[in-house]
Each structure stands twice: as C-alpha cells, then as structure tokens.
Coordinates of C-alpha atoms and ligand atoms in Angstrom, one line a residue:
M1 CA 4.7 -52.2 40.0
K2 CA 7.9 -50.2 39.9
T3 CA 10.7 -50.7 37.5
D4 CA 14.3 -49.7 37.1
L5 CA 14.8 -48.8 40.7
L6 CA 18.1 -47.6 42.1
P7 CA 19.6 -50.5 44.1
E8 CA 19.2 -48.6 47.3
E9 CA 15.5 -48.0 46.6
G10 CA 14.9 -51.7 45.9
R11 CA 16.7 -52.6 49.1
Q12 CA 14.6 -50.0 51.1
L13 CA 11.4 -51.2 49.6
L14 CA 12.1 -54.8 50.6
A15 CA 13.3 -53.8 54.1
S16 CA 10.0 -52.0 54.6
L17 CA 7.9 -55.2 54.0
P18 CA 6.3 -56.5 57.1
G19 CA 8.0 -59.4 58.8
I20 CA 6.4 -61.8 61.3
V21 CA 8.7 -62.3 64.2
E22 CA 7.4 -65.0 66.6
E23 CA 9.2 -65.9 69.8
E24 CA 10.2 -69.2 71.3
T25 CA 12.2 -70.4 74.3
V26 CA 15.4 -72.2 74.0
G27 CA 17.9 -73.7 76.5
L28 CA 21.2 -72.0 76.8
W29 CA 22.9 -74.8 74.8
D30 CA 20.8 -74.0 71.8
A31 CA 20.9 -70.2 72.1
Y32 CA 24.2 -69.4 70.3
G33 CA 23.7 -67.4 67.1
R34 CA 20.0 -67.0 67.8
V35 CA 18.4 -63.5 68.1
S36 CA 17.3 -62.4 71.5
A37 CA 13.6 -61.5 71.9
E38 CA 14.1 -60.1 75.4
E39 CA 16.1 -57.6 77.3
I40 CA 17.9 -59.0 80.2
R41 CA 19.4 -57.0 83.1
A42 CA 21.5 -58.4 85.9
E43 CA 19.3 -59.3 88.9
I44 CA 22.2 -60.6 91.0
P45 CA 25.6 -59.1 91.3
C46 CA 28.5 -61.0 89.9
P47 CA 30.4 -62.1 91.8
P48 CA 27.6 -62.5 94.3
F49 CA 29.9 -61.9 97.3
S50 CA 33.3 -60.3 98.0
R51 CA 36.0 -62.8 97.2
S52 CA 39.7 -63.4 97.2
P53 CA 41.6 -62.8 94.0
Y54 CA 44.2 -65.4 94.8
D55 CA 45.5 -68.0 97.3
G56 CA 46.7 -66.2 100.4
Y57 CA 45.8 -64.9 103.8
A58 CA 42.9 -62.7 104.9
F59 CA 42.9 -60.5 107.9
S60 CA 42.0 -57.0 109.1
S61 CA 44.5 -54.3 107.9
S62 CA 44.0 -52.5 111.2
D63 CA 45.7 -55.4 113.0
T64 CA 48.9 -54.5 111.1
M65 CA 48.9 -50.8 111.7
A66 CA 51.3 -50.9 114.6
A67 CA 53.8 -53.0 112.6
S68 CA 57.4 -51.8 112.3
R69 CA 60.8 -53.3 111.6
Q70 CA 61.6 -52.9 115.3
S71 CA 58.4 -54.4 116.6
P72 CA 56.8 -56.7 113.9
V73 CA 53.2 -57.7 114.3
R74 CA 52.4 -61.4 114.5
L75 CA 49.0 -62.7 113.3
P76 CA 48.4 -66.4 114.0
V77 CA 46.7 -68.3 111.2
R78 CA 43.4 -69.9 112.3
G79 CA 41.7 -72.0 109.8
E80 CA 41.3 -72.2 106.1
I81 CA 38.5 -71.1 103.6
A82 CA 38.2 -72.9 100.3
A83 CA 36.2 -71.7 97.3
G84 CA 32.5 -72.6 97.8
E85 CA 32.6 -72.3 101.6
A86 CA 30.9 -69.5 103.5
G87 CA 30.1 -68.1 106.9
F88 CA 33.6 -67.5 108.3
R89 CA 34.8 -64.8 110.7
V90 CA 38.3 -63.8 111.4
A91 CA 38.9 -63.0 115.1
D92 CA 40.8 -59.8 116.0
G93 CA 44.5 -60.3 115.8
T94 CA 44.4 -63.4 113.6
A95 CA 44.5 -64.3 109.9
V96 CA 42.9 -67.1 107.9
R97 CA 44.3 -69.0 105.0
I98 CA 42.1 -68.3 101.9
M99 CA 41.9 -69.8 98.4
T100 CA 41.1 -68.0 95.1
G101 CA 37.4 -67.4 94.7
A102 CA 36.6 -68.0 98.4
P103 CA 34.3 -65.5 100.2
I104 CA 36.1 -62.8 102.2
P105 CA 35.4 -63.7 105.9
L106 CA 33.7 -61.2 108.2
G107 CA 36.3 -59.2 110.1
A108 CA 38.8 -59.2 107.1
D109 CA 39.4 -56.3 104.7
T110 CA 42.7 -57.4 103.2
V111 CA 44.2 -60.3 101.4
V112 CA 47.9 -60.9 100.7
K113 CA 49.3 -63.6 98.4
W114 CA 50.7 -66.6 100.2
E115 CA 54.1 -66.1 98.4
N116 CA 54.3 -62.5 99.7
V117 CA 54.0 -63.1 103.4
Q118 CA 56.7 -63.8 105.9
M119 CA 55.9 -66.7 108.1
D120 CA 56.8 -67.2 111.7
G121 CA 55.8 -70.7 112.5
E122 CA 52.0 -70.8 112.2
A123 CA 51.7 -67.0 112.1
L124 CA 52.1 -64.2 109.6
L125 CA 54.8 -61.7 110.5
F126 CA 54.5 -58.0 109.4
S127 CA 57.2 -55.4 109.7
V128 CA 55.2 -52.8 107.9
P129 CA 51.5 -52.0 108.0
V130 CA 49.4 -53.4 105.2
A131 CA 46.8 -51.2 103.5
A132 CA 43.3 -52.7 103.1
G133 CA 42.6 -54.1 99.7
N134 CA 43.2 -57.0 97.3
I135 CA 39.5 -57.9 97.5
I136 CA 37.2 -58.4 94.6
P137 CA 34.0 -56.7 95.7
A138 CA 30.6 -58.2 95.1
G139 CA 29.2 -56.9 91.7
E140 CA 32.7 -55.8 90.5
D141 CA 32.1 -57.7 87.2
I142 CA 28.4 -57.1 86.9
A143 CA 26.4 -54.8 89.1
V144 CA 22.6 -55.3 89.6
G145 CA 20.7 -53.6 86.9
K146 CA 23.4 -53.7 84.3
P147 CA 22.0 -54.5 80.8
L148 CA 23.3 -57.8 79.6
I149 CA 21.3 -58.7 76.5
Q150 CA 19.3 -56.3 74.3
R151 CA 16.3 -57.3 72.2
G152 CA 17.6 -58.1 68.7
D153 CA 21.1 -59.0 69.8
I154 CA 22.6 -62.0 68.0
L155 CA 23.5 -64.2 71.0
T156 CA 27.3 -64.8 71.3
S157 CA 29.0 -67.1 73.8
A158 CA 29.5 -64.0 76.0
H159 CA 25.8 -63.3 76.1
V160 CA 25.0 -66.9 76.9
A161 CA 27.7 -67.0 79.6
L162 CA 26.3 -63.8 81.1
A163 CA 22.9 -65.4 81.3
A164 CA 24.4 -68.5 82.8
A165 CA 26.2 -66.3 85.4
Q166 CA 22.7 -65.0 86.4
G167 CA 21.4 -68.5 86.9
I168 CA 19.2 -68.2 83.8
S169 CA 18.8 -71.6 82.0
S170 CA 16.7 -70.6 79.0
L171 CA 16.3 -67.5 76.8
R172 CA 13.5 -66.1 74.7
V173 CA 14.6 -65.9 71.1
Y174 CA 12.9 -65.1 67.8
R175 CA 11.9 -68.1 65.7
Q176 CA 14.2 -68.7 62.8
P177 CA 12.5 -67.8 59.6
S178 CA 12.6 -70.3 56.7
A179 CA 13.1 -69.7 53.0
V180 CA 12.2 -72.1 50.2
I181 CA 14.7 -71.9 47.3
I182 CA 13.4 -72.8 43.8
S183 CA 15.8 -73.2 40.9
T184 CA 14.3 -72.6 37.5
G185 CA 15.6 -73.7 34.1
P186 CA 15.4 -76.8 32.0
E187 CA 19.2 -76.9 31.8
L188 CA 19.5 -77.7 35.6
M189 CA 20.4 -81.0 37.1
T190 CA 20.8 -82.1 40.7
P191 CA 24.4 -82.8 41.7
G192 CA 25.2 -86.5 42.1
K193 CA 23.7 -87.5 38.7
L194 CA 25.7 -87.9 35.5
L195 CA 25.7 -84.7 33.6
S196 CA 23.8 -84.9 30.3
A197 CA 24.7 -82.9 27.2
G198 CA 23.7 -79.2 27.4
K199 CA 23.0 -79.4 31.1
I200 CA 24.6 -77.8 34.2
Y201 CA 24.4 -78.6 37.8
D202 CA 22.2 -76.5 40.0
S203 CA 24.7 -74.7 42.2
N204 CA 22.6 -71.7 43.1
L205 CA 20.5 -73.8 45.6
Y206 CA 23.7 -74.5 47.6
L207 CA 25.1 -70.9 47.1
L208 CA 21.9 -69.3 48.4
A209 CA 21.2 -71.9 51.1
G210 CA 24.7 -71.3 52.6
L211 CA 24.2 -67.5 52.6
L212 CA 20.8 -67.9 54.2
K213 CA 22.1 -70.2 56.8
R214 CA 24.8 -67.8 57.8
Q215 CA 22.2 -65.1 58.3
G216 CA 20.1 -67.4 60.6
V217 CA 17.4 -68.2 58.0
I218 CA 16.6 -71.9 57.5
P219 CA 16.9 -72.8 53.8
K220 CA 14.6 -75.4 52.3
N221 CA 15.0 -77.1 48.9
G222 CA 12.1 -76.1 46.6
G223 CA 13.6 -78.2 43.8
I224 CA 14.3 -77.5 40.1
T225 CA 11.5 -76.6 37.8
E226 CA 11.3 -75.9 34.0
D227 CA 10.6 -72.4 32.7
R228 CA 6.9 -72.9 32.5
T229 CA 4.5 -70.4 34.2
E230 CA 2.2 -73.0 35.7
K231 CA 5.1 -75.2 37.0
I232 CA 6.9 -72.3 38.7
A233 CA 3.5 -71.0 40.1
E234 CA 2.8 -74.4 41.6
R235 CA 6.3 -74.6 43.2
V236 CA 6.0 -71.0 44.5
Q237 CA 2.6 -71.8 46.1
D238 CA 4.0 -75.0 47.7
G239 CA 6.9 -72.9 48.9
L240 CA 4.7 -70.3 50.5
R241 CA 2.8 -73.0 52.4
D242 CA 6.1 -74.3 53.7
A243 CA 8.2 -71.2 54.5
D244 CA 8.1 -67.5 55.4
I245 CA 9.6 -66.4 52.1
V246 CA 10.2 -67.9 48.7
I247 CA 13.4 -67.3 46.7
T248 CA 13.7 -68.2 43.0
T249 CA 16.7 -68.1 40.7
G250 CA 16.6 -67.9 36.9
G251 CA 14.1 -66.6 34.4
V252 CA 13.8 -63.0 35.5
S253 CA 15.3 -61.3 32.4
A254 CA 13.4 -60.4 29.2
G255 CA 14.0 -63.7 27.3
K256 CA 11.3 -65.9 25.8
Y257 CA 11.5 -68.3 28.8
D258 CA 11.8 -65.7 31.5
V259 CA 8.4 -66.3 33.0
T260 CA 8.9 -66.0 36.7
A261 CA 7.0 -62.7 36.8
E262 CA 4.0 -64.3 35.0
A263 CA 4.2 -67.1 37.5
L264 CA 3.9 -64.7 40.5
V265 CA 0.9 -63.0 38.9
A266 CA -0.6 -66.4 38.2
C267 CA -0.4 -67.1 41.9
G268 CA -2.4 -63.9 42.6
G269 CA 0.7 -62.1 43.6
E270 CA 1.6 -58.4 43.3
I271 CA 4.9 -57.5 41.6
L272 CA 6.6 -54.9 43.8
F273 CA 9.5 -54.1 41.4
R274 CA 11.3 -55.4 38.4
K275 CA 14.9 -54.6 37.7
L276 CA 17.4 -52.6 39.7
R277 CA 19.9 -50.2 38.1
C278 CA 23.0 -52.2 39.0
R279 CA 25.3 -54.9 37.7
P280 CA 25.3 -57.7 38.6
G281 CA 22.0 -58.3 40.5
G282 CA 20.0 -55.9 38.4
A283 CA 17.8 -58.6 36.8
M284 CA 15.8 -59.1 39.9
L285 CA 12.2 -58.9 40.7
A286 CA 10.3 -59.0 44.0
G287 CA 6.7 -59.7 44.7
Q288 CA 4.3 -60.4 47.5
I289 CA 1.7 -63.2 47.6
G290 CA -0.7 -63.4 50.5
G291 CA 1.5 -61.1 52.7
K292 CA 4.6 -63.2 52.1
P293 CA 7.5 -61.9 50.0
V294 CA 9.0 -63.7 46.9
F295 CA 12.5 -62.6 45.8
C296 CA 13.4 -63.7 42.3
F297 CA 17.1 -63.5 41.4
S298 CA 18.8 -64.0 38.1
G299 CA 20.2 -67.5 37.5
N300 CA 23.7 -66.1 37.2
P301 CA 25.3 -67.3 40.4
C302 CA 27.2 -64.1 41.1
A303 CA 24.1 -62.0 40.4
A304 CA 21.9 -64.1 42.6
A305 CA 24.4 -63.9 45.5
V306 CA 24.9 -60.1 45.1
G307 CA 21.1 -59.7 44.8
L308 CA 20.5 -61.6 48.0
L309 CA 23.4 -60.0 49.9
Y310 CA 22.7 -56.4 48.8
A311 CA 19.0 -56.1 48.2
G312 CA 17.5 -59.0 50.2
L313 CA 19.6 -59.1 53.3
P314 CA 18.1 -56.2 55.3
Y315 CA 14.7 -57.7 55.0
L316 CA 15.9 -61.2 56.0
N317 CA 17.6 -59.7 59.0
K318 CA 14.4 -57.9 60.0
L319 CA 12.5 -61.3 59.6
C320 CA 15.1 -62.8 62.0
G321 CA 14.3 -60.0 64.5
K322 CA 17.9 -58.6 64.4
R323 CA 18.5 -55.1 65.8
E324 CA 21.0 -54.2 63.1
I325 CA 19.5 -55.0 59.7
L326 CA 22.0 -53.4 57.4
P327 CA 25.3 -55.2 56.7
Q328 CA 28.4 -53.5 58.2
Q329 CA 29.9 -51.1 55.8
T330 CA 33.1 -49.2 55.5
Q331 CA 35.2 -47.3 53.0
M332 CA 38.1 -49.0 51.2
R333 CA 40.5 -47.8 48.5
L334 CA 40.3 -49.7 45.2
Q335 CA 43.4 -51.7 44.6
Q336 CA 42.9 -51.5 40.8
D337 CA 41.2 -49.3 38.2
V338 CA 37.5 -50.0 37.6
K339 CA 36.0 -49.7 34.1
P340 CA 33.3 -47.1 33.6
C341 CA 29.7 -48.2 33.8
E342 CA 26.4 -46.4 33.5
Q343 CA 24.9 -48.3 36.4
T344 CA 26.0 -49.0 39.9
R345 CA 28.4 -51.9 39.9
F346 CA 28.9 -54.4 42.7
L347 CA 32.3 -56.0 42.8
C348 CA 33.1 -59.1 44.8
G349 CA 36.3 -59.0 46.7
R350 CA 38.2 -58.9 50.0
A351 CA 40.0 -56.5 52.2
K352 CA 43.7 -56.3 52.0
I353 CA 46.0 -54.2 54.1
E354 CA 48.9 -52.6 52.2
K355 CA 51.2 -49.9 53.5
G356 CA 48.7 -49.1 56.2
F357 CA 45.7 -48.7 53.9
V358 CA 42.8 -51.1 53.6
L359 CA 42.5 -51.9 50.0
F360 CA 39.6 -53.6 48.2
E361 CA 40.9 -56.4 46.1
E362 CA 38.6 -58.0 43.6
T363 CA 38.1 -61.7 43.6
K364 CA 37.9 -62.0 39.9
G365 CA 36.1 -64.3 37.6
K366 CA 35.0 -63.9 34.0
G367 CA 31.6 -62.3 33.7
H368 CA 28.8 -62.5 36.2
G369 CA 27.7 -66.0 35.4
S370 CA 30.5 -67.6 37.3
V371 CA 30.7 -68.8 40.9
S372 CA 34.4 -68.2 41.1
P373 CA 34.3 -64.4 42.1
L374 CA 32.5 -65.6 45.2
L375 CA 35.4 -67.7 46.3
G376 CA 37.1 -65.7 49.1
C377 CA 34.6 -62.8 48.7
T378 CA 34.1 -61.3 52.1
W379 CA 33.2 -57.7 51.0
I380 CA 31.1 -56.3 48.2
A381 CA 32.2 -52.9 46.8
E382 CA 29.6 -50.5 45.5
I383 CA 31.0 -48.6 42.5
P384 CA 28.9 -45.6 41.6
P385 CA 27.9 -45.0 37.9
S386 CA 30.7 -43.2 36.0
R387 CA 31.6 -42.3 32.4
D388 CA 35.3 -42.4 33.2
V389 CA 37.6 -45.1 34.6
I390 CA 37.6 -45.1 38.4
P391 CA 41.2 -45.0 39.3
A392 CA 42.9 -47.3 41.8
G393 CA 43.1 -45.6 45.2
T394 CA 39.6 -44.2 45.0
L395 CA 37.6 -44.6 48.3
V396 CA 34.5 -46.7 47.7
T397 CA 31.8 -48.0 50.0
C398 CA 32.1 -51.8 50.8
Y399 CA 29.5 -54.0 52.5
C400 CA 30.5 -57.0 54.6
A401 CA 29.6 -60.2 52.8
G402 CA 31.0 -62.8 55.1
Ligands
AMP501 P1 18.7 -67.1 33.6 O1 18.7 -66.1 34.7 O2 17.7 -68.1 33.8 O3 18.7 -66.4 32.3 O4 20.1 -67.8 33.8 C1 21.3 -67.1 33.6 C2 22.5 -68.1 33.6 O5 22.6 -68.7 34.9 C3 22.4 -69.2 32.6 O6 23.6 -69.5 32.0 C4 21.9 -70.4 33.4 O7 22.2 -71.6 32.9 C5 22.6 -70.1 34.7 N1 21.8 -70.7 35.9 C6 20.5 -70.6 36.0 N2 20.1 -71.2 37.1 C7 21.2 -71.7 37.7 C8 21.5 -72.5 38.9 N3 20.5 -72.8 39.7 N4 22.7 -72.8 39.1 C9 23.7 -72.5 38.3 N5 23.6 -71.7 37.2 C10 22.3 -71.4 36.9
MG502 MG1 17.0 -69.6 32.6

C-alpha cells in the first residue's frame, strides 16, 4: 500500500487500473452521448449524386457560348426535375427547370437561379455566355473513405447524423459502466424524512450520482451504512456484485470511526493507496477487490467531488471506453490572492473574462465541508504548494469540471 501520494501520482495509479470495456449495439436514437466502439468511414459519397444548389434551370454551358447582346441565345425549357426524381437528360439546345436538391440531368453542367434568368416566353434568353458551374458535386460534403467516427468518440448529434447520412441505423458502442455509491456515517438520513437531532441529510449520494451520470457512468444507490467495519464490508460486497466499481463516502480519515480501509481489507481487498497530498480530496483511499476498484472519498461534499473529478475521473473515462481520458485543462489567471499551503490545493470556481483575460473566479463557501462551492463550479484550479501568498494574476492550471 502506498501512502501520501502526490495527487498526480494517485490519479495515474487509478488510471492504470484495468477497465473492462464490453460492447453493445444501439439504434441511432439511443446513441447520443454514448462512446463509439467502432471506426466508421464513409462508404457512400454524400451527396450521392451531383445536385442543384437551388431552384433554377439546368442546361449545358456550351449551348450559351455563342450568346451576345446582338444575338442572344434562346434555350426552350423542356420539363421539370423535382428533388427525389432521377434519370433525366437535357437535349442539346434546351434547358430544364430544376429544384433544390434534384439530381443534375445528363447533358447539363450548369445551373442558374430562377430569379437570375431572363425569360422569353417558355425559353431562357442569354445575352452573354454562362460558365459551367453552380453544381454541388457528388461527395462534396463527404467523400468515400472519409473517417466519420473514431473508436472512443463520445457520439454527438453530428456523429449520429453522419451515420444516418450513410444509411447506418445502429452503432456499436461501449456498455455504460455502473458505480454503486455507499454513504457511510450514523449521522446520515435519506432526504424526504423529518430530520432528527444531530443528523444531516445524505447529499453526497446525489452529488456523486450527478457527476457520474454526466460522465456516462450509471450511478446506483448503495444506501447509507453506519461506521462499522462488517456493515461497510457487506455493502461493498453487495455493490461489487451489482456494479463495475464501488464508491464510498465518509470514514476515510484517521478518526475512531474511520473504518472504511478496514472494511476493504475485511472483503479481501488490497489497499492501493491512502491519502493524497492535496486539499480538499486528500483524505481518500483506493482499493481493489476481485479485480474491481473501490474509490473511497471523504464525507466532506467538496472533498468527495474534487476527489472524484480530479483523481477518479480518468479511470472512469477509461472504463467508459473514451479516447480522451483526462479532463480538458487550460491556464487561467487567479482573480484573487490565494493563501499559502504546504499541499496542492484545488479550488472550485468558474472562468470569467475580464479585460481580455480569462480569470479563475472562486465559487466560495466556508471550509471544505460545504456543498456551496460546487454551485456554479465549472473549473477546478490546481494551486501548487507554496510558502507565500500566490498573488492575483498568477497563471494556474485549471481542469474542466462541468
Ligand atoms: P467523514 O469523512 O466521515 O469524517 O465526514 C466528514 C464530514 O462530512 C462530516 O461533517 C460528515 O457529517 C459529512 N458527511 C459525511 N457523509 C456525508 C454525506 N453522505 N452527505 C453529506 N455530508 C456528509
Ligand atoms: Mg463519518
């Protein structure tokens, strides 16, 4: 077992754990937000045929080459092609009325908008030659062989639309992993009941469940348990039968009732590490039982969220089969001074643009026990250990949290 790891080391250790990524097939309707398990390249061009970009007339430009103001060329309009029709041919010296999206008929290489032509009865009249063009060629949007979906892509509406444009009706995706969340602590009550003296409502279940859902992990409620080794061990074992990963909150510090580590050992588990050198989120431990990981976060809501978002997320993304497993990161300038701290600090906040600079603005609450700093938190700033105040304006690394 390792202890007192740098946050980065803890995150890497978790990200290196094996993740079972099974595949399944879903219809396009259910594919949004899922992770692709296949690479798809275009097999048909899009559009599949040359087509007209607007309502107008199609003809051969060569028929207008002799046109001049003195002797205009007259092309009689013969017929009409609507979108969805095919198999037309334009005879030499004639034009055809064509609608947006209709296939360009054989014999034509030019389209003009209907409002741009001069009519002479049922014929088009040209007093200057018209150059060939205004045709959308087959494959202009998507050529055969173009990569459309990569393995590990999170499927967006554009991916699904590209698959639909290929005539594909279902996609291979990775199965969504599930995580059982167990809340530990005798002070916890389920929302909806009248609060008894000395008790608090279990909000971490909902906090972590929401974060997991957003990442594509299916959260499951593992219930509330007291701080007793055998009770926690029982819940963890139930959780492991029911999910790909078990997450617990509470009972990971060094207090008398902090028995989560003992519970993992009682389940026959191996403790991978205890404690990360960071605040909040440092009181964390991770273990492995029968090849499945167990992440145990502090009961402090903010610490649990930061622990999950910073240390746990890359592994969860891997379990989902995603190509990019690290959260997006960027540099932002601190809006305010940050107090010195011997350990890495993670601050909850948001990005704010001021005078052309992207500033990191803290979403403040008091202490790490509160849920309030998470309200409006879309970025987490990593503040390196320092003996001195870190002044406003300093560039710091920030991780996307929402
Ligand atoms: P612990 O990590 O068990 O020492 O708990 C740290 C703090 O977080 C305590 O004030 C707990 O009451 C609180 N806490 C623990 N579990 C939860 C939870 N599920 N929801 C909200 N607060 C919690
Ligand atoms: Mg506790």
